[in-house]
Structure formats: structure tokens, C-alpha cells
mmCIF file of C-alpha atoms and ligand atoms in Angstrom:
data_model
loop_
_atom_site.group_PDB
_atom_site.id
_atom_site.type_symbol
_atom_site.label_atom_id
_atom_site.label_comp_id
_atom_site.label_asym_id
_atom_site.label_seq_id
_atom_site.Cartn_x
_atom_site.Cartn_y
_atom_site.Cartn_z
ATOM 1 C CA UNK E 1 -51.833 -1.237 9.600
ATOM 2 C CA UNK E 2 -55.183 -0.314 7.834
ATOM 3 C CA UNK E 3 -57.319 -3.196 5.875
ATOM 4 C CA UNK E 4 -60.246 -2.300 3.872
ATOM 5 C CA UNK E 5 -59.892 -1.703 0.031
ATOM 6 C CA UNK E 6 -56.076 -2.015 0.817
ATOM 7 C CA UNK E 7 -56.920 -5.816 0.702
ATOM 8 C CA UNK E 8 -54.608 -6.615 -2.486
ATOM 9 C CA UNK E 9 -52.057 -9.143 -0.234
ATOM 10 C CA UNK E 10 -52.413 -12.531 -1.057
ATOM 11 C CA UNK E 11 -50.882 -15.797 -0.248
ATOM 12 C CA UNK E 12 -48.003 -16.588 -2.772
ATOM 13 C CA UNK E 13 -48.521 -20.441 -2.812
ATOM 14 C CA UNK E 14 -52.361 -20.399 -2.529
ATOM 15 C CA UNK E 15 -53.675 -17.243 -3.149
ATOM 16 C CA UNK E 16 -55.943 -17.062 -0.144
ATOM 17 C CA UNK E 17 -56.615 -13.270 0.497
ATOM 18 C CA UNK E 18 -55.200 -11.885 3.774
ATOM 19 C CA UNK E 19 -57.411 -10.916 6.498
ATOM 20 C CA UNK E 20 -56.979 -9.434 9.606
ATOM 21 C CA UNK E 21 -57.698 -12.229 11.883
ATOM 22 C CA UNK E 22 -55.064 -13.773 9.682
ATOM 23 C CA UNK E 23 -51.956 -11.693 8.406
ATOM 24 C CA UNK E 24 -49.407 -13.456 6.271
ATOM 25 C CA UNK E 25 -46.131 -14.726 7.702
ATOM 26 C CA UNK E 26 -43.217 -13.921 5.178
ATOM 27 C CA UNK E 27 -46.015 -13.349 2.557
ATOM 28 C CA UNK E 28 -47.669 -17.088 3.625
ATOM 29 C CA UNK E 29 -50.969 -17.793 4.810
ATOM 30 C CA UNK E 30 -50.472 -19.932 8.180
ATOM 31 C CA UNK E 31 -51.955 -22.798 6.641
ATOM 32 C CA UNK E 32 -48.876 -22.736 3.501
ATOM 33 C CA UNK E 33 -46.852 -21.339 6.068
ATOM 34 C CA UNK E 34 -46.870 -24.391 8.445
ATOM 35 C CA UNK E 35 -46.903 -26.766 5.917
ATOM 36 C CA UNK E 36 -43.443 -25.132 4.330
ATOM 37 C CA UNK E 37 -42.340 -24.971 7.961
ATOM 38 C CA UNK E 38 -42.884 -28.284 9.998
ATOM 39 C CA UNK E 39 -42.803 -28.197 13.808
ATOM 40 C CA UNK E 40 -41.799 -31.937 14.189
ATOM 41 C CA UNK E 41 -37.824 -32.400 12.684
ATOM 42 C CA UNK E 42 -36.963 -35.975 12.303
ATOM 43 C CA UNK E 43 -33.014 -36.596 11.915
ATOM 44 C CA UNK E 44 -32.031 -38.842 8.825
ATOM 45 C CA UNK E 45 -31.144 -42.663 9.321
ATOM 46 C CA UNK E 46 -33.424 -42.893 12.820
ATOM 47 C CA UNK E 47 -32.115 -45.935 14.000
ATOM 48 C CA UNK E 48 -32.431 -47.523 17.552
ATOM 49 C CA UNK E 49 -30.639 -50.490 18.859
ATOM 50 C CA UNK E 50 -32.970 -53.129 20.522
ATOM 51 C CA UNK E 51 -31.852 -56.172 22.545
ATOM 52 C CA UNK E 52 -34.538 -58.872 22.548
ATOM 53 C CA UNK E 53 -33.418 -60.585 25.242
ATOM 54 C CA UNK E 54 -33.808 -58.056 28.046
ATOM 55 C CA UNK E 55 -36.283 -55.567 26.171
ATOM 56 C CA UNK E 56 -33.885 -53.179 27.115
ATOM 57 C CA UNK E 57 -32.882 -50.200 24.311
ATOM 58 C CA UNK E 58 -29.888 -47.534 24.056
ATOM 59 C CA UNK E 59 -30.303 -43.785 24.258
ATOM 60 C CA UNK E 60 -27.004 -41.518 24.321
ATOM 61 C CA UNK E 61 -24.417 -44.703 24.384
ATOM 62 C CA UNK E 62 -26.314 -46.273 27.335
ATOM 63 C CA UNK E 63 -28.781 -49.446 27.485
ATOM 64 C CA UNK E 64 -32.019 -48.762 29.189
ATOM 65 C CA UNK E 65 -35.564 -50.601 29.664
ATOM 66 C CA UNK E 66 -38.121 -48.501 28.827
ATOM 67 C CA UNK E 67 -40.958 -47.444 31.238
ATOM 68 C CA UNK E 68 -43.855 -48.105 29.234
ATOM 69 C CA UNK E 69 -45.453 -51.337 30.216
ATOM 70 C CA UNK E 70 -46.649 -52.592 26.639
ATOM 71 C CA UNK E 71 -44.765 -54.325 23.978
ATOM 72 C CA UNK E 72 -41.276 -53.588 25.204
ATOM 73 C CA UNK E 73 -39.796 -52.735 21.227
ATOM 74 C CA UNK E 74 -42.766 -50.406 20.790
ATOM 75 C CA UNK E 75 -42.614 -48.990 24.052
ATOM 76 C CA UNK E 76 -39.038 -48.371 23.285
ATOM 77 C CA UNK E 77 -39.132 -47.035 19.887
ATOM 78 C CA UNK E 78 -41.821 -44.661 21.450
ATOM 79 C CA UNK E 79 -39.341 -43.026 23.685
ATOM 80 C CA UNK E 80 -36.411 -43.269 21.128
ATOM 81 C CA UNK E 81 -38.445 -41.250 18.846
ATOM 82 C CA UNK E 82 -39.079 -38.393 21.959
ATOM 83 C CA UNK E 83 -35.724 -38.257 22.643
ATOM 84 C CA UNK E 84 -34.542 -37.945 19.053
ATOM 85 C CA UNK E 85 -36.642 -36.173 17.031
ATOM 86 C CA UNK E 86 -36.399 -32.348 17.258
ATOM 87 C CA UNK E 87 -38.823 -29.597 17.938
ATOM 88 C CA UNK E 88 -38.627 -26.242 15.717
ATOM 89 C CA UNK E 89 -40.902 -23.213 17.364
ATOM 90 C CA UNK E 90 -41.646 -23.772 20.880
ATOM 91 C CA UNK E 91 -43.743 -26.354 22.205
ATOM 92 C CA UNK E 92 -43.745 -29.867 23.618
ATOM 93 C CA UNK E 93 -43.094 -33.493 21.650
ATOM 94 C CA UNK E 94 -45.022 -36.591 22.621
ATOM 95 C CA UNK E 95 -44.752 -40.031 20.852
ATOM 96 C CA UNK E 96 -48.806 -41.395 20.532
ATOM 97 C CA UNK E 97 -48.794 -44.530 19.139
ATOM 98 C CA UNK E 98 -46.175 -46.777 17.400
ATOM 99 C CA UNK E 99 -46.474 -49.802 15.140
ATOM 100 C CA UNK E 100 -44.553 -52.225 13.532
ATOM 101 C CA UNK E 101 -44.486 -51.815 9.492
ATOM 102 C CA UNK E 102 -41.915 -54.508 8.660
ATOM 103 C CA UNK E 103 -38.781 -54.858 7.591
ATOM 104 C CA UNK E 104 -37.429 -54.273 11.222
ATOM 105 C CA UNK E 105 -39.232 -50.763 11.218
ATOM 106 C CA UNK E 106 -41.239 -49.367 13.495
ATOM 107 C CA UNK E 107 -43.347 -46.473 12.723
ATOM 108 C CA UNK E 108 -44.168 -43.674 15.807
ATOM 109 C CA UNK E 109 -47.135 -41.411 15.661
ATOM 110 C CA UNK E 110 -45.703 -38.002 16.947
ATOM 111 C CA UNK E 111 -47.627 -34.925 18.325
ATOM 112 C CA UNK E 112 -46.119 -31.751 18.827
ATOM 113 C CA UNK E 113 -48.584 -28.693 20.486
ATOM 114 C CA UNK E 114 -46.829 -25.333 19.738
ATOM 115 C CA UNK E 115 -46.042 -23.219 16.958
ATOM 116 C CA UNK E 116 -43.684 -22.806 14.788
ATOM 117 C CA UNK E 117 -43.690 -19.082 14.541
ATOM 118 C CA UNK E 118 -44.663 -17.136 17.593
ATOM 119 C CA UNK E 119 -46.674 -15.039 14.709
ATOM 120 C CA UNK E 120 -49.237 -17.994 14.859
ATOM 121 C CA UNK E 121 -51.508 -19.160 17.595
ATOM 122 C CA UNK E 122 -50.670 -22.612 19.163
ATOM 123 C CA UNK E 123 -51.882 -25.673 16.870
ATOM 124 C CA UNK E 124 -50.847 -29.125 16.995
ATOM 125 C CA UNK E 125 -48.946 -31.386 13.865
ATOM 126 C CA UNK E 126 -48.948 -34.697 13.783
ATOM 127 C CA UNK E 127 -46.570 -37.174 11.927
ATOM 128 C CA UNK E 128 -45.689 -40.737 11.677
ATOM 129 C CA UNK E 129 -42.028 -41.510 11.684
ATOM 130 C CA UNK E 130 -40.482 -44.319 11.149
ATOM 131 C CA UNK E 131 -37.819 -45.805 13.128
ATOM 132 C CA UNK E 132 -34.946 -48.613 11.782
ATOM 133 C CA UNK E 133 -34.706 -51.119 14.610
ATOM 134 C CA UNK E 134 -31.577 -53.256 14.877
ATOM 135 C CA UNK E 135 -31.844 -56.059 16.949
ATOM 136 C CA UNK E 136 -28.808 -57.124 19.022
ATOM 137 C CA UNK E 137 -28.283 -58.968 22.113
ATOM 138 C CA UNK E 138 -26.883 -56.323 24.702
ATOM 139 C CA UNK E 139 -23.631 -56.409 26.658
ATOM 140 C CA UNK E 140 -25.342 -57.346 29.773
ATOM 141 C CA UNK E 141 -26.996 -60.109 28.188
ATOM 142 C CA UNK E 142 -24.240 -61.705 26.444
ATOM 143 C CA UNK E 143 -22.339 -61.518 29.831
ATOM 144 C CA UNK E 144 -25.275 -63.799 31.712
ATOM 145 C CA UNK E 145 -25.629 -66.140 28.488
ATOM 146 C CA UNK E 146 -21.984 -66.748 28.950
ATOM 147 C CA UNK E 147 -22.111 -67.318 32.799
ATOM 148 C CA UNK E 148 -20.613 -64.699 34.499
ATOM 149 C CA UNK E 149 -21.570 -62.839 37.415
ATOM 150 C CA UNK E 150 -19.830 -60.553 39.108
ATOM 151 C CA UNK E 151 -21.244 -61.063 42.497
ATOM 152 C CA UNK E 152 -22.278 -63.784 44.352
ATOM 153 C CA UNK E 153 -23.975 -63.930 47.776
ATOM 154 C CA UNK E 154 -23.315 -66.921 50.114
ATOM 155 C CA UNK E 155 -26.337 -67.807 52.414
ATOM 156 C CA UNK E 156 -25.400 -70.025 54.750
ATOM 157 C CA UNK E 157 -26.326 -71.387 58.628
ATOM 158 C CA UNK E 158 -23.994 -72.046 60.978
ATOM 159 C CA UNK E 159 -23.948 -76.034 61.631
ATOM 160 C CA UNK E 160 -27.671 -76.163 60.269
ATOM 161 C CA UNK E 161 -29.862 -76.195 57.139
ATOM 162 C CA UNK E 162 -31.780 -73.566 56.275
ATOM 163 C CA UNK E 163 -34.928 -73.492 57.176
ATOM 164 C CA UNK E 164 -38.071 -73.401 55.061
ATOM 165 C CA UNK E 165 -39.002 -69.998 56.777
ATOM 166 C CA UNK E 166 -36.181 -68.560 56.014
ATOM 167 C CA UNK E 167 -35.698 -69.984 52.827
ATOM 168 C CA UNK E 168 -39.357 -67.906 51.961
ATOM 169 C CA UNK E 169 -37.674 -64.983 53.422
ATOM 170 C CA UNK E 170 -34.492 -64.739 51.565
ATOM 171 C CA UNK E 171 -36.485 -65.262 48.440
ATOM 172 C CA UNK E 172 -38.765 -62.755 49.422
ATOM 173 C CA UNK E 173 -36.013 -60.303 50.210
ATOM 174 C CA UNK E 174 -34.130 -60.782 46.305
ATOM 175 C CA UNK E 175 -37.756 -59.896 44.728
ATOM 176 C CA UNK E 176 -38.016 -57.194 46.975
ATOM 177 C CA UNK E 177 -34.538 -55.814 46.559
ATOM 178 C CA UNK E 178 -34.464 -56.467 42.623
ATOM 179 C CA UNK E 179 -38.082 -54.685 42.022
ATOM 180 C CA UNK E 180 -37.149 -51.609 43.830
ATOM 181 C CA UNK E 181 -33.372 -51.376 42.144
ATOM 182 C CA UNK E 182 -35.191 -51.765 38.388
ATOM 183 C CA UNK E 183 -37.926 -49.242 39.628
ATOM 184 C CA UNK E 184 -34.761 -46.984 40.092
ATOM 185 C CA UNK E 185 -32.851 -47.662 37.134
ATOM 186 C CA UNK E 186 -34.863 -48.627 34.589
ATOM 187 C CA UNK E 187 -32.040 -51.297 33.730
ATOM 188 C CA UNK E 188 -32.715 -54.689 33.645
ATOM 189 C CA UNK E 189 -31.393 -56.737 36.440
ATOM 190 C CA UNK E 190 -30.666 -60.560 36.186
ATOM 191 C CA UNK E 191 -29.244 -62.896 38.695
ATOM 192 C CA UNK E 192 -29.465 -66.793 39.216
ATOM 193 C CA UNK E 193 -29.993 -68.785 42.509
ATOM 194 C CA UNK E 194 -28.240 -72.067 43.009
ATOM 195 C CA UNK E 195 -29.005 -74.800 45.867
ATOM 196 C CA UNK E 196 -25.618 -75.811 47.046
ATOM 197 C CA UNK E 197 -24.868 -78.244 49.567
ATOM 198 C CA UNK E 198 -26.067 -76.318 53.285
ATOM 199 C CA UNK E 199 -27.510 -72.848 51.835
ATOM 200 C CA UNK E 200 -27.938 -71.293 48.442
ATOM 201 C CA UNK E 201 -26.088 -69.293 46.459
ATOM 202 C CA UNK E 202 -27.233 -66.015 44.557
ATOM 203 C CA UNK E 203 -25.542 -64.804 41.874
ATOM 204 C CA UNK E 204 -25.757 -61.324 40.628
ATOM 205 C CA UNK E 205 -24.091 -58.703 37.538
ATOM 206 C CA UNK E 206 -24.359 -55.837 39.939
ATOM 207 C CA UNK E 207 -22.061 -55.672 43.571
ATOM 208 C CA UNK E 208 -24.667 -52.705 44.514
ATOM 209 C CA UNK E 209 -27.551 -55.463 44.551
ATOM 210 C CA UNK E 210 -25.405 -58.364 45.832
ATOM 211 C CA UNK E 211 -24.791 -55.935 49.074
ATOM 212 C CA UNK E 212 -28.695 -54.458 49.443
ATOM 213 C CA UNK E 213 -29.303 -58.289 49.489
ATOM 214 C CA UNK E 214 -26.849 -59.161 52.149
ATOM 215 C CA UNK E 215 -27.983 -56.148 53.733
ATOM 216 C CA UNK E 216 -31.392 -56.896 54.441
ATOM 217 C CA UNK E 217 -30.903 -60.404 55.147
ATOM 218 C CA UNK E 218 -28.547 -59.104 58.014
ATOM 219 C CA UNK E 219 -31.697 -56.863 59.287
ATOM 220 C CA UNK E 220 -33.961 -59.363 59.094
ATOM 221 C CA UNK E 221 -32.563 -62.833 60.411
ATOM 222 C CA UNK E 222 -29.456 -61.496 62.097
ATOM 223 C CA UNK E 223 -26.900 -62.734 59.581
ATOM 224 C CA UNK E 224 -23.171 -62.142 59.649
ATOM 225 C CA UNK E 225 -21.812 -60.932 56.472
ATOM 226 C CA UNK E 226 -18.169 -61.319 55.229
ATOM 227 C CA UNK E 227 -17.192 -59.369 52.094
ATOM 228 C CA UNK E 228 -13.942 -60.476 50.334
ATOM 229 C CA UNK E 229 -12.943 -59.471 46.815
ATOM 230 C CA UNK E 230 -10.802 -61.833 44.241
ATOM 231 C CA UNK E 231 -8.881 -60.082 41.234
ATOM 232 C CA UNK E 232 -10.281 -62.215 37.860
ATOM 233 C CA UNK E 233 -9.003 -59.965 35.151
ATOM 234 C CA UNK E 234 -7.803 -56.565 33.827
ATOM 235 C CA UNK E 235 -10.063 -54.781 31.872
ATOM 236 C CA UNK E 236 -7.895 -52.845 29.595
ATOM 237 C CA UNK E 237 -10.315 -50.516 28.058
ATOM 238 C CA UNK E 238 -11.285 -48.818 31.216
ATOM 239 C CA UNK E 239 -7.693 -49.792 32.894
ATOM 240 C CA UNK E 240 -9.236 -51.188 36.084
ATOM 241 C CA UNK E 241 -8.901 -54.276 37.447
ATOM 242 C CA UNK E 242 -12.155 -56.722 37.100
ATOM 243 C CA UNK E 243 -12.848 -58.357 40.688
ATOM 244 C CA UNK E 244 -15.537 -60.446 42.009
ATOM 245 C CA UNK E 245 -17.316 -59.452 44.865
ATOM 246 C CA UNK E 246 -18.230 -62.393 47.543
ATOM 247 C CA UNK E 247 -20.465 -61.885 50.266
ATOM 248 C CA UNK E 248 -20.924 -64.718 53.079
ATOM 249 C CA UNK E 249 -24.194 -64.617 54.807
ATOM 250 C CA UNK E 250 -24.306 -66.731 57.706
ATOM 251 C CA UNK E 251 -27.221 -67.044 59.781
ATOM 252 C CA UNK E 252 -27.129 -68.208 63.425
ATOM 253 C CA UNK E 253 -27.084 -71.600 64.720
ATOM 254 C CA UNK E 254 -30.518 -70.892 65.977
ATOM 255 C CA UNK E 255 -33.634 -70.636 63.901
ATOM 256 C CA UNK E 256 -37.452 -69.170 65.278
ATOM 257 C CA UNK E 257 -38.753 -71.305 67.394
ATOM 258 C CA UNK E 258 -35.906 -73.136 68.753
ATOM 259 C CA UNK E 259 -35.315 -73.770 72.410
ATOM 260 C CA UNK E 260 -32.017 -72.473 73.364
ATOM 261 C CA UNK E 261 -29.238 -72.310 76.209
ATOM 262 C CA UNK E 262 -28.786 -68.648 76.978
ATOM 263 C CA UNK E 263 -25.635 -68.659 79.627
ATOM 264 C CA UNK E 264 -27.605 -71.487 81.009
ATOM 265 C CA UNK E 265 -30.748 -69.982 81.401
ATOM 266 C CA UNK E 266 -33.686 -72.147 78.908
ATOM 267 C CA UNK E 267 -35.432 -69.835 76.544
ATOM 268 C CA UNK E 268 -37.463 -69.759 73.570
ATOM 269 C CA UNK E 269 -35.799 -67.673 70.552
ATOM 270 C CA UNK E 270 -38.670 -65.594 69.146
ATOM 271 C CA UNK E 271 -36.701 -64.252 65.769
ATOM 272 C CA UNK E 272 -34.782 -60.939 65.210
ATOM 273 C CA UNK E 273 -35.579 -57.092 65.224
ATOM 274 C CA UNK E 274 -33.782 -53.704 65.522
ATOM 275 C CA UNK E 275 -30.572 -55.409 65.435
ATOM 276 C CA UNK E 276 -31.587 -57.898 68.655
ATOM 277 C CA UNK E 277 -32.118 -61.057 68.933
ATOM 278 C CA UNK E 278 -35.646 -61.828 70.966
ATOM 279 C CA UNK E 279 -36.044 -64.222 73.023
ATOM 280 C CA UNK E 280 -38.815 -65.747 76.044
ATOM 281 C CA UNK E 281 -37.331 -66.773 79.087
ATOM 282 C CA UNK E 282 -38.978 -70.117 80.013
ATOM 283 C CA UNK E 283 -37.864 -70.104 83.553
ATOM 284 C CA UNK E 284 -39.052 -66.398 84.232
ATOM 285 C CA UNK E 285 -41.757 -65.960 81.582
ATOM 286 C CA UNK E 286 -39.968 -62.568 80.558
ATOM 287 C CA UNK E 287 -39.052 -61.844 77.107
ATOM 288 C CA UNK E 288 -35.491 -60.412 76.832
ATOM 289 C CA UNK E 289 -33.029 -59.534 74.107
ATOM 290 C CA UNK E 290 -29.611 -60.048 72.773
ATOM 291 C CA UNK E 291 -27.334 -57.366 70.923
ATOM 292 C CA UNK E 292 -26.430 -58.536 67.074
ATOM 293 C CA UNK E 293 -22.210 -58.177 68.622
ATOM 294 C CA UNK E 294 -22.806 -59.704 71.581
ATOM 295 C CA UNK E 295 -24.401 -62.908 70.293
ATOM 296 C CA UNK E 296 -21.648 -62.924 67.057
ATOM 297 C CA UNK E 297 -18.801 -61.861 69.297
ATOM 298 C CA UNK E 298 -19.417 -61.207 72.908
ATOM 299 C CA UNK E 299 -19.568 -63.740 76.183
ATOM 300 C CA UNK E 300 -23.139 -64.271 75.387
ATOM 301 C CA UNK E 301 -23.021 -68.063 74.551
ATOM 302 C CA UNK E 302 -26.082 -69.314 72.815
ATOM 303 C CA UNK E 303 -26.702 -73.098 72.157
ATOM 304 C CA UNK E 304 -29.189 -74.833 70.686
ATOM 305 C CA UNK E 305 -30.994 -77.047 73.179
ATOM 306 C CA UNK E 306 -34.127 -78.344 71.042
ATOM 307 C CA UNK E 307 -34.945 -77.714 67.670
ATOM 308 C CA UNK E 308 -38.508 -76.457 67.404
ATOM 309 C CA UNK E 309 -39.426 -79.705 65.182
ATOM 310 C CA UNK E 310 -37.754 -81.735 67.523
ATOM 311 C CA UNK E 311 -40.044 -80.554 70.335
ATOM 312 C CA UNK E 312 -42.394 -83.456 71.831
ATOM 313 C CA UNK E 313 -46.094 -82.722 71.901
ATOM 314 C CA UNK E 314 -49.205 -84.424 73.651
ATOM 315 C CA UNK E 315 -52.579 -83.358 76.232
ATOM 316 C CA UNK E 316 -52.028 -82.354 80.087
ATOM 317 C CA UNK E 317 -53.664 -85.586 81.870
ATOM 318 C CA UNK E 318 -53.948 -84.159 85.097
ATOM 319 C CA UNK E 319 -52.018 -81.656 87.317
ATOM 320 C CA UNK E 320 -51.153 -81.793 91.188
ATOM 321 C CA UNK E 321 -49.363 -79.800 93.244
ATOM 322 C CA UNK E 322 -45.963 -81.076 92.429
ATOM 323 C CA UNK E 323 -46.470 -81.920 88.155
ATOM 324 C CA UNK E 324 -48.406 -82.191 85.373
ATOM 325 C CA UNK E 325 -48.867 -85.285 83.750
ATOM 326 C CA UNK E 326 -49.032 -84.956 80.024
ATOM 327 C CA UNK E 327 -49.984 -87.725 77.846
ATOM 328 C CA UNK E 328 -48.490 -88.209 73.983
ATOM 329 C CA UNK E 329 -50.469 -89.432 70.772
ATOM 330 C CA UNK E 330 -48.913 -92.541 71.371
ATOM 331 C CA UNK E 331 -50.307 -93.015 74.807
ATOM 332 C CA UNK E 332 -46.903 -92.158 76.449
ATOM 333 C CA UNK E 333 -46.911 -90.609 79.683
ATOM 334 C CA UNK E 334 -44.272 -88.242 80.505
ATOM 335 C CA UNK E 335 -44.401 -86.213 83.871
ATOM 336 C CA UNK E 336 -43.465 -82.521 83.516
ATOM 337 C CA UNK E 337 -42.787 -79.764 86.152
ATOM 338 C CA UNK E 338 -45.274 -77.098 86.644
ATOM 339 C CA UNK E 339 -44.114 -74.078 84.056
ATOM 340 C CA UNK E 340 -43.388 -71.184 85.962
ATOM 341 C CA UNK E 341 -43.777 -69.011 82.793
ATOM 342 C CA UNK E 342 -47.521 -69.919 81.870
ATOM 343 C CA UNK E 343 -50.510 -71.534 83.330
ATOM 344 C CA UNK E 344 -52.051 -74.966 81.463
ATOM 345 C CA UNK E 345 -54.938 -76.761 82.432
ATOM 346 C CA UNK E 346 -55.994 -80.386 82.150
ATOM 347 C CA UNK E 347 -56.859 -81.193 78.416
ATOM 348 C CA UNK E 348 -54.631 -78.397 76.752
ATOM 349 C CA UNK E 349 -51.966 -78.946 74.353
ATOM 350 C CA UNK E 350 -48.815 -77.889 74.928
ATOM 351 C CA UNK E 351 -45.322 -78.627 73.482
ATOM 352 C CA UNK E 352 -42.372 -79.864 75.720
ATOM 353 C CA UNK E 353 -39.397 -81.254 75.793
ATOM 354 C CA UNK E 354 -36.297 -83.223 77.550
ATOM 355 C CA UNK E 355 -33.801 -81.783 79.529
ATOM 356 C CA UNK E 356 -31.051 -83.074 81.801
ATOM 357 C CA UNK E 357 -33.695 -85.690 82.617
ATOM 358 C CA UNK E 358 -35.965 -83.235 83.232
ATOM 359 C CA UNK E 359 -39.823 -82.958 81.249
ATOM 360 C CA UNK E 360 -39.843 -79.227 80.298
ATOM 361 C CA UNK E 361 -43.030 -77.776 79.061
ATOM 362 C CA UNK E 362 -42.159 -74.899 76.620
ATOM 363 C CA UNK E 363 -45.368 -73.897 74.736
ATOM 364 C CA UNK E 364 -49.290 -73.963 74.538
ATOM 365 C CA UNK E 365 -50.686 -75.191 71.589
ATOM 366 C CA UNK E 366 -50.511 -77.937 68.526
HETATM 367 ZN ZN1 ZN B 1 -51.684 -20.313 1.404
HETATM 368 ZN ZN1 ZN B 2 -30.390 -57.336 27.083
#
């Protein structure tokens, strides 16, 4: 194509001469052109549903929580507007900034970078689009305002309370476990925790959660679990029954710290790793280990000999050749055998305890 006194093309809406940095696009300059033609296509009736409960939203028939940290609504009506409004050209879409402007509307400030006719270098458009938000209070919601769960975890020891150590550790675990499922999902996750009489109860919409949680309390502390499953309903929408998922935790009879009757031999249990329980033999001063099955199910027989608070504690008076004399706050004196598993000298602390009539010492220490 030759310019020069050729120039007679001009813009029909504007009149702006054509030049040859510039040619027209279907007799436009760019400038009419992309006004005419918008990049950014926003569908009629935008409107997102919003539950103000859970700050969750729904995109494509499904309820989400959105990723952005701020103002959950905004945060959602930011990604609503991403995933709804359309791109003409080729380019990218990315929702700025978003507002409320009243009457339940929020408005989005949108950015596309492209163009809109491959004719015309790259350029961005901006617009502000407003979004109708309908609050509602989603299904998941309504189900926990009315009570139901669909899972429940039992955490339970055998013939004990729970202590306050593992008490901090089963909490710890639910935190744990719910964080990294809502990092995953995006959905919001909601369970309740009951004290009941000997344990607590956890209660949770999701079976996938109530079994992570069992899980890792079963790594952990060396629980037994026991799923069962009870029918509740019929849901006759999807045609499937509706069950409730039960999961019994029980943790051993033994907690950290206790003194315990291993087939007769005294030892210290010392808590539970790689699917073993740990233990410190206070007769051989070895440290030894018992499989999860064997201790559940197996001949192993563990029993509880001395709870670790129940342990006695006091200074070693003076030692001879055949005890040690130890001496309590109360100005009790109790004379123990020599350990064979540890050395103590005179003015040490150490922990003990009674045995078939026998002083025992089983620890160093306040
Ligand atoms: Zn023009
Ligand atoms: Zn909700």
C-alpha cells in the first residue's frame, strides 16, 4: 500500500486522518474502533449468591470460599466477576478492585490486557461492573444451624480420663487436620466439640475429615479406632441412603509417663511412634518397644502400675551399699533399693514409688 498524497482515508466516526503507523480497522481509527468494540463483555443480570454465614459464594452450581483474604463478599464478588465476565480478542481478565455501591451491589474494577483485533497492538481497558449480590444462608450452613452432623468422632480412654496432654494434642490435631482440608478445598469446614462424660466428642459435616482426624490420633497416641455406620434417612433426590458415620477412638489404658507392668517386667511408658509403643525398662535401663497389634490384641499384657501423678517424690538422704534412703517434703523416710537403671547421688531428686512392698525409684528429677 502507498501513503503520500493518497492520504484521503479518514476515520468515519471521528475523522482523524489515517497514517501509516495507524491504518484503519473496518474504516475506524483504533481509538473509535475499540471503543465500538469492547474487550471486557459483561453478561446481563450478573448476579452472585453470597452466604453470610460462612463467607462462602457459588460458581457453576457449587458453594465455594474464596481465596482472597480481605472482606470475604468483596473478595468473592472479585472472583465471580473473573469467572463470569467474558473476554472478546485475546488476552487475559483480572478483577482489581471491588466496592460496595449499595443496594446489595457490588461494583468490580476489571482489567483486561489484549486486543480486540489482532490488527491492533496490545492495550489494556478497564471497566467497573457491577455485580447483584443475594444474600442467603448456604446449604451447609443451614444443616449446622439445625444440628446435624454427619460424623462424629468418639475419643475415649480405656478405664481412664483423658489426660490434659492429650487433651492439647487432640485439639491440636482437629486445627491441624481442618486448616490443611480448607487449604485444599476452599470450602468451609465446621464441626463442634462436646465434653461428654470420660472423653470428648467431635462432631463433623464431612466423613473424609471425621477419618483424617481419627487417623492421626491413631499415629500419634496409639488409639484404636472402630468405624460403624447407622442408616438415618433416604435422600430421595440423589436416591442414596443418608448414614452417619461413627468413629470410636480409644486410647490405651496407659498415658506418658505412667509406670507400667509389661509381662511383669516394671517400665516407664515413654509415648508412641512409628506405630510402637516406647517404653524404659526400669529393671534393665533399656528402652524397648511394643507393636500397635500386639499391645491391642496380642499376649503382650500391659497394666498400669502407677500413674505418673501418683508417683511419690522427695531428696536421696544418704546411700549405702544395700539402699538409698530418700526423704519426702513431709519429712517421711522411705528406704528404696539401689536403681539398677540410673545412678543418683545424695541430695538429688528423684521420683519413686510403691511396689509389692517394695520402694522403687523410677526417675531423676522434680
Ligand atoms: Zn476515530
Ligand atoms: Zn455458609
Amino acid at each position: 500500500m502507498v501513503y503520500g498524497d493518497l492520504l484521503t482515508r479518514f476515520c468515519s466516526i471521528c475523522g482523524k486522518l489515517e497514517s501509516p503507523e495507524m491504518p484503519l480497522v473496518d474504516n475506524l481509527c483504533w481509538d473509535c474502533y475499540k471503543a465500538r468494540n469492547r474487550m471486557i463483555i459483561v453478561p446481563k443480570d450478573l448476579t452472585m449468591e453470597f452466604c453470610g454465614v460462612c463467607g462462602s459464594y457459588k460458581l457453576h452450581g457449587k458453594w465455594v470460599k474464596p481465596r482472597g483474604v480481605e472482606d470475604p463478599k468483596l473478595s468473592s464478588a472479585m472472583e465471580f466477576v473473573e469467572e463470569y465476565v467474558k473476554l472478546r480478542g485475546s488476552g487475559s481478565l483480572k478483577a482489581l478492585e471491588a466496592r460496595s455501591i449499595g443496594g446489595g451491589k457490588v461494583s468490580v474494577l476489571v482489567r483486561a490486557h489484549g486486543t480486540v483485533d489482532s490488527r491492533i497492538p496490545v492495550y489494556d481497558e478497564e471497566l467497573w461492573v457491577d455485580v447483584n449480590v443475594r444474600s442467603v444462608v448456604c446449604p451447609r450452613c443451614t444443616r449446622v444451624a439445625s444440628g446435624y452432623f454427619s460424623s462424629i468422632v468418639q475419643v475415649r480412654a480405656h478405664d481412664r480420663p483423658l489426660t490434659q496432654h492429650e487433651l492439647s494434642i487432640v485439639n491440636e490435631i482437629v486445627e491441624k487436620v481442618l486448616s490443611s482440608e480448607s487449604d485444599r478445598s476452599g470450602a468451609v469446614l465446621n464441626y463442634r466439640v462436646e465434653a461428654v462424660k470420660g472423653g470428648l466428642d467431635y462432631k463433623f459435616d464431612n466423613f473424609r475429615l471425621a477419618r483424617r482426624v481419627a487417623d492421626e490420633i491413631h499415629k500419634r497416641l496409639g488409639a484404636l479406632i472402630k468405624e460403624s455406620h447407622k442408616v438415618i434417612g433416604f435422600d430421595g433426590s440423589k436416591g442414596s441412603r443418608i448414614s452417619r458415620l461413627s468413629i470410636s477412638v480409644r486410647l490405651p489404658s496407659f498415658s506418658i509417663g505412667d509406670i507400667i507392668s509389661l509381662n511383669g517386667r516394671i517400665a516407664r511408658y515413654e509415648g508412641f511412634s512409628g506405630g510402637k509403643f516406647l517404653y524404659y525398662d526400669l529393671e534393665s535401663g533399656g528402652r524397648g518397644s511394643v507393636n500397635y497389634r500386639d499391645a491391642w490384641h496380642g499376649d503382650v499384657s500391659i497394666e498400669v502400675v502407677c500413674r505418673s501423678h501418683e508417683l511419690y517424690s522427695g531428696f536421696v538422704n544418704s546411700i549405702t551399699d544395700d539402699d538409698i534412703e530418700i526423704i519426702d517434703s513431709s519429712g517421711r523416710v522411705y528406704r528404696a533399693l539401689k536403681p539398677s537403671a540410673f545412678d543418683v547421688e545424695v541430695g538429688s531428686h528423684v521420683k519413686f514409688m510403691v511396689f509389692n512392698g517394695k520402694i522403687i525409684i523410677v526417675s531423676r528429677g522434680k
